[in-house]
Amino acid sequence: MDHHSPRTTIAIVGGTGPQGRGLGYRLARAGHQVILGSRDGDRAAQAAADLSELPAVETTVRGDTNASAAADAEVVILAVPYKGHADLVGGLAADLDGKLLISCVNPLGFDRHGPYGLDVPDGSAAEEAARIVPGTTVVGAFHHLSAPLLLDPGADLSHEDVLVCGDDAEAKTRVMALAVEVTGGRGVDAGRLRTARQLEPLTAVLISVNKRYRTRSGIAVTGMPQPTPEKVIV
């Protein structure tokens, strides 16, 4: 049985940022067609060319504007800062409608005491996106992965879990399969989309740990049953 997700075209809105490039690299290594999106299409094209030169990339990586990238993809990942999030998603509404949208947006603030989670009127960035584009299936995932490790060809992320939340069971299962491909570890069903309210600001905790211990921390859930081939649905 093939436990990988079907090969597909995945756009990353905000694909020239560290998190976007890191996810793009890992997904391209898994065999998916990747489109890095940016407000600047030329910048996206350059980022895609650079990504294509990394080890083990044997598929197509290209760059385009955020709108064109989203329009051409079956799955779209939002990897943008929270500032301007609502306007960005609203501007892409027509290109996102009817698609699977994966949000790894972390609404964070920073002051002299360090990072903290912002209050979001909709509860979370993921729920905000779902409200703005109601025809889109929104799943929250990939909030807690380290961008430098994603971009490091030699980094082993198989000990980390990707917490996935959403209201559509089939979409969550699909994203969990993508998570396995990104990290080599596990995708964990973390509940309904509203749990993004806890997942997104948890990133502030990891940033604080990283600063204190000069490391790149991640999330691992203990007590989980080991998956068997029969339980893997793609």
PDB file of C-alpha atoms in Angstrom:
ATOM      1  CA  MET A   1       0.000   0.000   0.000  1.00  0.00           C
ATOM      2  CA  ASP A   2       1.288   3.474  -0.892  1.00  0.00           C
ATOM      3  CA  HIS A   3       1.048   5.700   2.180  1.00  0.00           C
ATOM      4  CA  HIS A   4       2.025   8.847   0.343  1.00  0.00           C
ATOM      5  CA  SER A   5      -0.478  11.500  -0.637  1.00  0.00           C
ATOM      6  CA  PRO A   6      -1.357  11.781  -4.328  1.00  0.00           C
ATOM      7  CA  ARG A   7       1.047  13.923  -6.330  1.00  0.00           C
ATOM      8  CA  THR A   8      -0.497  17.333  -6.738  1.00  0.00           C
ATOM      9  CA  THR A   9       0.238  20.984  -7.462  1.00  0.00           C
ATOM     10  CA  ILE A  10       0.725  22.964  -4.261  1.00  0.00           C
ATOM     11  CA  ALA A  11       0.965  26.751  -4.125  1.00  0.00           C
ATOM     12  CA  ILE A  12       2.570  28.485  -1.177  1.00  0.00           C
ATOM     13  CA  VAL A  13       1.288  32.012  -0.649  1.00  0.00           C
ATOM     14  CA  GLY A  14       4.168  33.808   1.013  1.00  0.00           C
ATOM     15  CA  GLY A  15       6.493  31.261  -0.533  1.00  0.00           C
ATOM     16  CA  THR A  16       9.568  33.482  -0.515  1.00  0.00           C
ATOM     17  CA  GLY A  17       9.639  33.678   3.286  1.00  0.00           C
ATOM     18  CA  PRO A  18      11.651  31.164   5.336  1.00  0.00           C
ATOM     19  CA  GLN A  19       8.666  28.999   6.295  1.00  0.00           C
ATOM     20  CA  GLY A  20       7.253  29.034   2.786  1.00  0.00           C
ATOM     21  CA  ARG A  21      10.556  28.107   1.187  1.00  0.00           C
ATOM     22  CA  GLY A  22      11.132  25.382   3.770  1.00  0.00           C
ATOM     23  CA  LEU A  23       7.758  23.762   3.204  1.00  0.00           C
ATOM     24  CA  GLY A  24       8.202  24.155  -0.549  1.00  0.00           C
ATOM     25  CA  TYR A  25      11.525  22.345  -0.412  1.00  0.00           C
ATOM     26  CA  ARG A  26      10.185  19.414   1.582  1.00  0.00           C
ATOM     27  CA  LEU A  27       7.105  19.066  -0.619  1.00  0.00           C
ATOM     28  CA  ALA A  28       9.184  19.225  -3.785  1.00  0.00           C
ATOM     29  CA  ARG A  29      11.419  16.486  -2.415  1.00  0.00           C
ATOM     30  CA  ALA A  30       8.275  14.401  -1.924  1.00  0.00           C
ATOM     31  CA  GLY A  31       7.432  14.769  -5.613  1.00  0.00           C
ATOM     32  CA  HIS A  32       4.760  17.465  -5.596  1.00  0.00           C
ATOM     33  CA  GLN A  33       4.721  20.299  -8.122  1.00  0.00           C
ATOM     34  CA  VAL A  34       5.372  23.462  -6.091  1.00  0.00           C
ATOM     35  CA  ILE A  35       4.570  27.075  -6.940  1.00  0.00           C
ATOM     36  CA  LEU A  36       6.110  29.700  -4.678  1.00  0.00           C
ATOM     37  CA  GLY A  37       3.878  32.757  -4.522  1.00  0.00           C
ATOM     38  CA  SER A  38       4.849  36.315  -3.661  1.00  0.00           C
ATOM     39  CA  ARG A  39       3.604  39.851  -4.121  1.00  0.00           C
ATOM     40  CA  ASP A  40       6.642  40.164  -6.426  1.00  0.00           C
ATOM     41  CA  GLY A  41       6.570  37.544  -9.166  1.00  0.00           C
ATOM     42  CA  ASP A  42      10.239  38.075 -10.053  1.00  0.00           C
ATOM     43  CA  ARG A  43      11.269  37.533  -6.465  1.00  0.00           C
ATOM     44  CA  ALA A  44       9.228  34.333  -6.393  1.00  0.00           C
ATOM     45  CA  ALA A  45      10.870  33.122  -9.595  1.00  0.00           C
ATOM     46  CA  GLN A  46      14.327  33.671  -8.118  1.00  0.00           C
ATOM     47  CA  ALA A  47      13.388  31.879  -4.893  1.00  0.00           C
ATOM     48  CA  ALA A  48      12.060  28.956  -6.934  1.00  0.00           C
ATOM     49  CA  ALA A  49      15.270  28.777  -8.973  1.00  0.00           C
ATOM     50  CA  ASP A  50      17.315  28.716  -5.767  1.00  0.00           C
ATOM     51  CA  LEU A  51      15.103  26.006  -4.290  1.00  0.00           C
ATOM     52  CA  SER A  52      15.452  23.874  -7.406  1.00  0.00           C
ATOM     53  CA  GLU A  53      19.211  23.729  -6.826  1.00  0.00           C
ATOM     54  CA  LEU A  54      18.882  22.093  -3.398  1.00  0.00           C
ATOM     55  CA  PRO A  55      19.574  18.363  -3.053  1.00  0.00           C
ATOM     56  CA  ALA A  56      16.921  15.764  -3.891  1.00  0.00           C
ATOM     57  CA  VAL A  57      14.556  18.153  -5.718  1.00  0.00           C
ATOM     58  CA  GLU A  58      13.494  16.218  -8.806  1.00  0.00           C
ATOM     59  CA  THR A  59      10.201  17.925  -9.562  1.00  0.00           C
ATOM     60  CA  THR A  60       9.124  21.323 -10.850  1.00  0.00           C
ATOM     61  CA  VAL A  61       9.432  24.360  -8.589  1.00  0.00           C
ATOM     62  CA  ARG A  62       8.389  27.679 -10.060  1.00  0.00           C
ATOM     63  CA  GLY A  63       7.531  31.129  -8.819  1.00  0.00           C
ATOM     64  CA  ASP A  64       4.661  33.494  -9.577  1.00  0.00           C
ATOM     65  CA  THR A  65       2.483  36.139  -7.997  1.00  0.00           C
ATOM     66  CA  ASN A  66       0.357  34.974  -5.066  1.00  0.00           C
ATOM     67  CA  ALA A  67      -2.826  35.198  -7.134  1.00  0.00           C
ATOM     68  CA  SER A  68      -1.472  33.270 -10.116  1.00  0.00           C
ATOM     69  CA  ALA A  69       0.098  30.649  -7.855  1.00  0.00           C
ATOM     70  CA  ALA A  70      -3.177  30.082  -5.992  1.00  0.00           C
ATOM     71  CA  ALA A  71      -5.186  29.971  -9.229  1.00  0.00           C
ATOM     72  CA  ASP A  72      -2.948  27.273 -10.724  1.00  0.00           C
ATOM     73  CA  ALA A  73      -2.850  24.955  -7.678  1.00  0.00           C
ATOM     74  CA  GLU A  74      -5.110  22.310  -6.199  1.00  0.00           C
ATOM     75  CA  VAL A  75      -3.831  22.887  -2.664  1.00  0.00           C
ATOM     76  CA  VAL A  76      -2.762  26.255  -1.261  1.00  0.00           C
ATOM     77  CA  ILE A  77      -0.628  26.851   1.831  1.00  0.00           C
ATOM     78  CA  LEU A  78      -0.805  30.213   3.596  1.00  0.00           C
ATOM     79  CA  ALA A  79       2.641  30.962   5.009  1.00  0.00           C
ATOM     80  CA  VAL A  80       2.415  34.702   5.569  1.00  0.00           C
ATOM     81  CA  PRO A  81       2.729  37.026   8.569  1.00  0.00           C
ATOM     82  CA  TYR A  82      -0.564  37.790  10.271  1.00  0.00           C
ATOM     83  CA  LYS A  83      -0.300  41.509   9.563  1.00  0.00           C
ATOM     84  CA  GLY A  84      -2.443  42.169   6.486  1.00  0.00           C
ATOM     85  CA  HIS A  85      -3.770  38.590   6.564  1.00  0.00           C
ATOM     86  CA  ALA A  86      -7.451  39.471   6.105  1.00  0.00           C
ATOM     87  CA  ASP A  87      -6.795  41.786   3.160  1.00  0.00           C
ATOM     88  CA  LEU A  88      -4.523  39.225   1.508  1.00  0.00           C
ATOM     89  CA  VAL A  89      -7.008  36.367   1.849  1.00  0.00           C
ATOM     90  CA  GLY A  90      -9.858  38.584   0.702  1.00  0.00           C
ATOM     91  CA  GLY A  91      -7.899  39.588  -2.369  1.00  0.00           C
ATOM     92  CA  LEU A  92      -7.320  35.931  -3.240  1.00  0.00           C
ATOM     93  CA  ALA A  93     -10.904  34.806  -2.543  1.00  0.00           C
ATOM     94  CA  ALA A  94     -11.737  33.965  -6.147  1.00  0.00           C
ATOM     95  CA  ASP A  95      -8.494  31.995  -6.573  1.00  0.00           C
ATOM     96  CA  LEU A  96      -8.985  30.078  -3.304  1.00  0.00           C
ATOM     97  CA  ASP A  97     -12.660  29.201  -3.688  1.00  0.00           C
ATOM     98  CA  GLY A  98     -13.336  25.487  -3.764  1.00  0.00           C
ATOM     99  CA  LYS A  99      -9.769  24.513  -2.840  1.00  0.00           C
ATOM    100  CA  LEU A 100      -7.992  23.029   0.147  1.00  0.00           C
ATOM    101  CA  LEU A 101      -6.330  25.846   2.075  1.00  0.00           C
ATOM    102  CA  ILE A 102      -3.709  24.982   4.688  1.00  0.00           C
ATOM    103  CA  SER A 103      -2.975  27.777   7.166  1.00  0.00           C
ATOM    104  CA  CYS A 104       0.258  27.867   9.134  1.00  0.00           C
ATOM    105  CA  VAL A 105      -0.193  31.555  10.007  1.00  0.00           C
ATOM    106  CA  ASN A 106       0.814  32.436  13.566  1.00  0.00           C
ATOM    107  CA  PRO A 107      -0.646  35.729  14.858  1.00  0.00           C
ATOM    108  CA  LEU A 108       2.159  36.826  17.173  1.00  0.00           C
ATOM    109  CA  GLY A 109       3.255  40.053  18.757  1.00  0.00           C
ATOM    110  CA  PHE A 110       6.656  40.934  20.167  1.00  0.00           C
ATOM    111  CA  ASP A 111       7.648  43.345  22.884  1.00  0.00           C
ATOM    112  CA  ARG A 112      10.568  43.726  25.272  1.00  0.00           C
ATOM    113  CA  HIS A 113       9.407  40.628  27.159  1.00  0.00           C
ATOM    114  CA  GLY A 114       9.387  38.470  24.039  1.00  0.00           C
ATOM    115  CA  PRO A 115       6.716  36.871  21.829  1.00  0.00           C
ATOM    116  CA  TYR A 116       3.042  36.501  22.681  1.00  0.00           C
ATOM    117  CA  GLY A 117      -0.151  35.437  20.932  1.00  0.00           C
ATOM    118  CA  LEU A 118      -2.369  38.165  19.521  1.00  0.00           C
ATOM    119  CA  ASP A 119      -6.095  38.357  20.118  1.00  0.00           C
ATOM    120  CA  VAL A 120      -7.813  37.518  16.822  1.00  0.00           C
ATOM    121  CA  PRO A 121     -11.469  38.560  16.440  1.00  0.00           C
ATOM    122  CA  ASP A 122     -12.363  35.287  14.685  1.00  0.00           C
ATOM    123  CA  GLY A 123     -10.482  33.238  17.261  1.00  0.00           C
ATOM    124  CA  SER A 124      -7.572  32.307  15.001  1.00  0.00           C
ATOM    125  CA  ALA A 125      -6.050  33.151  11.634  1.00  0.00           C
ATOM    126  CA  ALA A 126      -7.349  29.856  10.253  1.00  0.00           C
ATOM    127  CA  GLU A 127     -10.909  30.666  11.297  1.00  0.00           C
ATOM    128  CA  GLU A 128     -10.531  34.155   9.875  1.00  0.00           C
ATOM    129  CA  ALA A 129      -9.577  32.666   6.498  1.00  0.00           C
ATOM    130  CA  ALA A 130     -12.524  30.275   6.666  1.00  0.00           C
ATOM    131  CA  ARG A 131     -14.907  33.173   7.271  1.00  0.00           C
ATOM    132  CA  ILE A 132     -13.484  35.272   4.435  1.00  0.00           C
ATOM    133  CA  VAL A 133     -13.563  32.441   1.887  1.00  0.00           C
ATOM    134  CA  PRO A 134     -16.461  30.212   3.008  1.00  0.00           C
ATOM    135  CA  GLY A 135     -16.192  28.085  -0.139  1.00  0.00           C
ATOM    136  CA  THR A 136     -12.678  27.014   0.835  1.00  0.00           C
ATOM    137  CA  THR A 137     -11.882  24.024   3.047  1.00  0.00           C
ATOM    138  CA  VAL A 138      -9.443  25.359   5.649  1.00  0.00           C
ATOM    139  CA  VAL A 139      -7.101  23.144   7.664  1.00  0.00           C
ATOM    140  CA  GLY A 140      -4.550  24.391  10.185  1.00  0.00           C
ATOM    141  CA  ALA A 141      -1.116  22.702  10.140  1.00  0.00           C
ATOM    142  CA  PHE A 142       2.665  23.205  10.061  1.00  0.00           C
ATOM    143  CA  HIS A 143       2.600  25.984  12.683  1.00  0.00           C
ATOM    144  CA  HIS A 144       5.471  24.659  14.771  1.00  0.00           C
ATOM    145  CA  LEU A 145       8.126  23.467  12.314  1.00  0.00           C
ATOM    146  CA  SER A 146      11.459  25.270  12.252  1.00  0.00           C
ATOM    147  CA  ALA A 147      12.067  27.025   8.935  1.00  0.00           C
ATOM    148  CA  PRO A 148      15.884  26.567   9.046  1.00  0.00           C
ATOM    149  CA  LEU A 149      15.442  22.844   9.684  1.00  0.00           C
ATOM    150  CA  LEU A 150      12.923  22.502   6.853  1.00  0.00           C
ATOM    151  CA  LEU A 151      15.455  24.080   4.516  1.00  0.00           C
ATOM    152  CA  ASP A 152      18.361  21.961   5.792  1.00  0.00           C
ATOM    153  CA  PRO A 153      18.726  18.948   3.456  1.00  0.00           C
ATOM    154  CA  GLY A 154      20.324  16.920   6.227  1.00  0.00           C
ATOM    155  CA  ALA A 155      17.874  17.755   9.027  1.00  0.00           C
ATOM    156  CA  ASP A 156      15.849  14.833  10.394  1.00  0.00           C
ATOM    157  CA  LEU A 157      12.400  15.988  11.514  1.00  0.00           C
ATOM    158  CA  SER A 158      10.938  12.510  11.975  1.00  0.00           C
ATOM    159  CA  HIS A 159      10.828  12.903  15.765  1.00  0.00           C
ATOM    160  CA  GLU A 160       8.427  15.864  15.476  1.00  0.00           C
ATOM    161  CA  ASP A 161       4.650  15.736  15.182  1.00  0.00           C
ATOM    162  CA  VAL A 162       2.586  18.013  12.951  1.00  0.00           C
ATOM    163  CA  LEU A 163      -0.648  18.961  14.705  1.00  0.00           C
ATOM    164  CA  VAL A 164      -3.508  19.251  12.215  1.00  0.00           C
ATOM    165  CA  CYS A 165      -6.911  20.813  12.926  1.00  0.00           C
ATOM    166  CA  GLY A 166      -9.986  21.232  10.770  1.00  0.00           C
ATOM    167  CA  ASP A 167     -13.697  20.579  10.415  1.00  0.00           C
ATOM    168  CA  ASP A 168     -13.504  18.370   7.305  1.00  0.00           C
ATOM    169  CA  ALA A 169     -12.268  14.861   8.148  1.00  0.00           C
ATOM    170  CA  GLU A 170     -11.227  13.991   4.593  1.00  0.00           C
ATOM    171  CA  ALA A 171      -9.250  17.228   4.239  1.00  0.00           C
ATOM    172  CA  LYS A 172      -7.511  16.645   7.567  1.00  0.00           C
ATOM    173  CA  THR A 173      -6.522  13.152   6.491  1.00  0.00           C
ATOM    174  CA  ARG A 174      -5.049  14.559   3.292  1.00  0.00           C
ATOM    175  CA  VAL A 175      -3.050  17.178   5.183  1.00  0.00           C
ATOM    176  CA  MET A 176      -1.828  14.588   7.678  1.00  0.00           C
ATOM    177  CA  ALA A 177      -0.471  12.572   4.759  1.00  0.00           C
ATOM    178  CA  LEU A 178       1.341  15.679   3.501  1.00  0.00           C
ATOM    179  CA  ALA A 179       2.743  16.193   6.997  1.00  0.00           C
ATOM    180  CA  VAL A 180       4.280  12.724   6.931  1.00  0.00           C
ATOM    181  CA  GLU A 181       5.984  13.609   3.660  1.00  0.00           C
ATOM    182  CA  VAL A 182       7.276  16.933   4.984  1.00  0.00           C
ATOM    183  CA  THR A 183       8.821  15.570   8.187  1.00  0.00           C
ATOM    184  CA  GLY A 184       9.047  11.802   7.845  1.00  0.00           C
ATOM    185  CA  GLY A 185       7.226  11.716  11.190  1.00  0.00           C
ATOM    186  CA  ARG A 186       3.570  11.858  12.130  1.00  0.00           C
ATOM    187  CA  GLY A 187       0.570  13.971  11.322  1.00  0.00           C
ATOM    188  CA  VAL A 188      -1.667  14.155  14.385  1.00  0.00           C
ATOM    189  CA  ASP A 189      -5.386  14.953  14.295  1.00  0.00           C
ATOM    190  CA  ALA A 190      -5.669  17.793  16.826  1.00  0.00           C
ATOM    191  CA  GLY A 191      -9.407  18.342  16.544  1.00  0.00           C
ATOM    192  CA  ARG A 192     -11.731  20.914  15.031  1.00  0.00           C
ATOM    193  CA  LEU A 193     -10.589  24.086  13.308  1.00  0.00           C
ATOM    194  CA  ARG A 194     -11.256  26.053  16.474  1.00  0.00           C
ATOM    195  CA  THR A 195      -8.259  24.385  18.134  1.00  0.00           C
ATOM    196  CA  ALA A 196      -6.143  26.629  15.912  1.00  0.00           C
ATOM    197  CA  ARG A 197      -6.829  29.179  18.674  1.00  0.00           C
ATOM    198  CA  GLN A 198      -4.433  27.168  20.839  1.00  0.00           C
ATOM    199  CA  LEU A 199      -2.041  25.919  18.151  1.00  0.00           C
ATOM    200  CA  GLU A 200      -1.192  29.296  16.631  1.00  0.00           C
ATOM    201  CA  PRO A 201      -0.063  31.140  19.787  1.00  0.00           C
ATOM    202  CA  LEU A 202       1.764  28.040  21.039  1.00  0.00           C
ATOM    203  CA  THR A 203       4.467  29.086  18.577  1.00  0.00           C
ATOM    204  CA  ALA A 204       5.332  31.895  20.986  1.00  0.00           C
ATOM    205  CA  VAL A 205       6.233  29.254  23.573  1.00  0.00           C
ATOM    206  CA  LEU A 206       8.600  27.518  21.151  1.00  0.00           C
ATOM    207  CA  ILE A 207      10.265  30.809  20.216  1.00  0.00           C
ATOM    208  CA  SER A 208      10.825  31.528  23.911  1.00  0.00           C
ATOM    209  CA  VAL A 209      12.308  28.055  24.449  1.00  0.00           C
ATOM    210  CA  ASN A 210      14.553  28.497  21.421  1.00  0.00           C
ATOM    211  CA  LYS A 211      15.872  31.787  22.724  1.00  0.00           C
ATOM    212  CA  ARG A 212      16.460  30.466  26.242  1.00  0.00           C
ATOM    213  CA  TYR A 213      18.193  27.254  25.210  1.00  0.00           C
ATOM    214  CA  ARG A 214      19.633  28.333  21.846  1.00  0.00           C
ATOM    215  CA  THR A 215      17.953  25.486  20.029  1.00  0.00           C
ATOM    216  CA  ARG A 216      15.245  24.809  17.437  1.00  0.00           C
ATOM    217  CA  SER A 217      12.482  23.136  19.369  1.00  0.00           C
ATOM    218  CA  GLY A 218       9.473  21.307  17.988  1.00  0.00           C
ATOM    219  CA  ILE A 219       6.365  19.465  19.165  1.00  0.00           C
ATOM    220  CA  ALA A 220       6.144  15.750  19.945  1.00  0.00           C
ATOM    221  CA  VAL A 221       3.013  14.209  21.467  1.00  0.00           C
ATOM    222  CA  THR A 222       3.577  11.344  23.912  1.00  0.00           C
ATOM    223  CA  GLY A 223       1.271   8.398  24.479  1.00  0.00           C
ATOM    224  CA  MET A 224       0.218   8.135  20.847  1.00  0.00           C
ATOM    225  CA  PRO A 225      -0.433   4.663  19.403  1.00  0.00           C
ATOM    226  CA  GLN A 226       1.947   3.644  16.676  1.00  0.00           C
ATOM    227  CA  PRO A 227       0.250   3.835  13.272  1.00  0.00           C
ATOM    228  CA  THR A 228      -0.271   0.664  11.277  1.00  0.00           C
ATOM    229  CA  PRO A 229      -0.618   0.481   7.490  1.00  0.00           C
ATOM    230  CA  GLU A 230      -4.303  -0.332   7.879  1.00  0.00           C
ATOM    231  CA  LYS A 231      -4.892   2.956   9.715  1.00  0.00           C
ATOM    232  CA  VAL A 232      -3.213   5.135   7.123  1.00  0.00           C
ATOM    233  CA  ILE A 233      -5.736   6.696   4.750  1.00  0.00           C
ATOM    234  CA  VAL A 234      -4.610   8.661   1.701  1.00  0.00           C
TER     235      VAL A 234
END
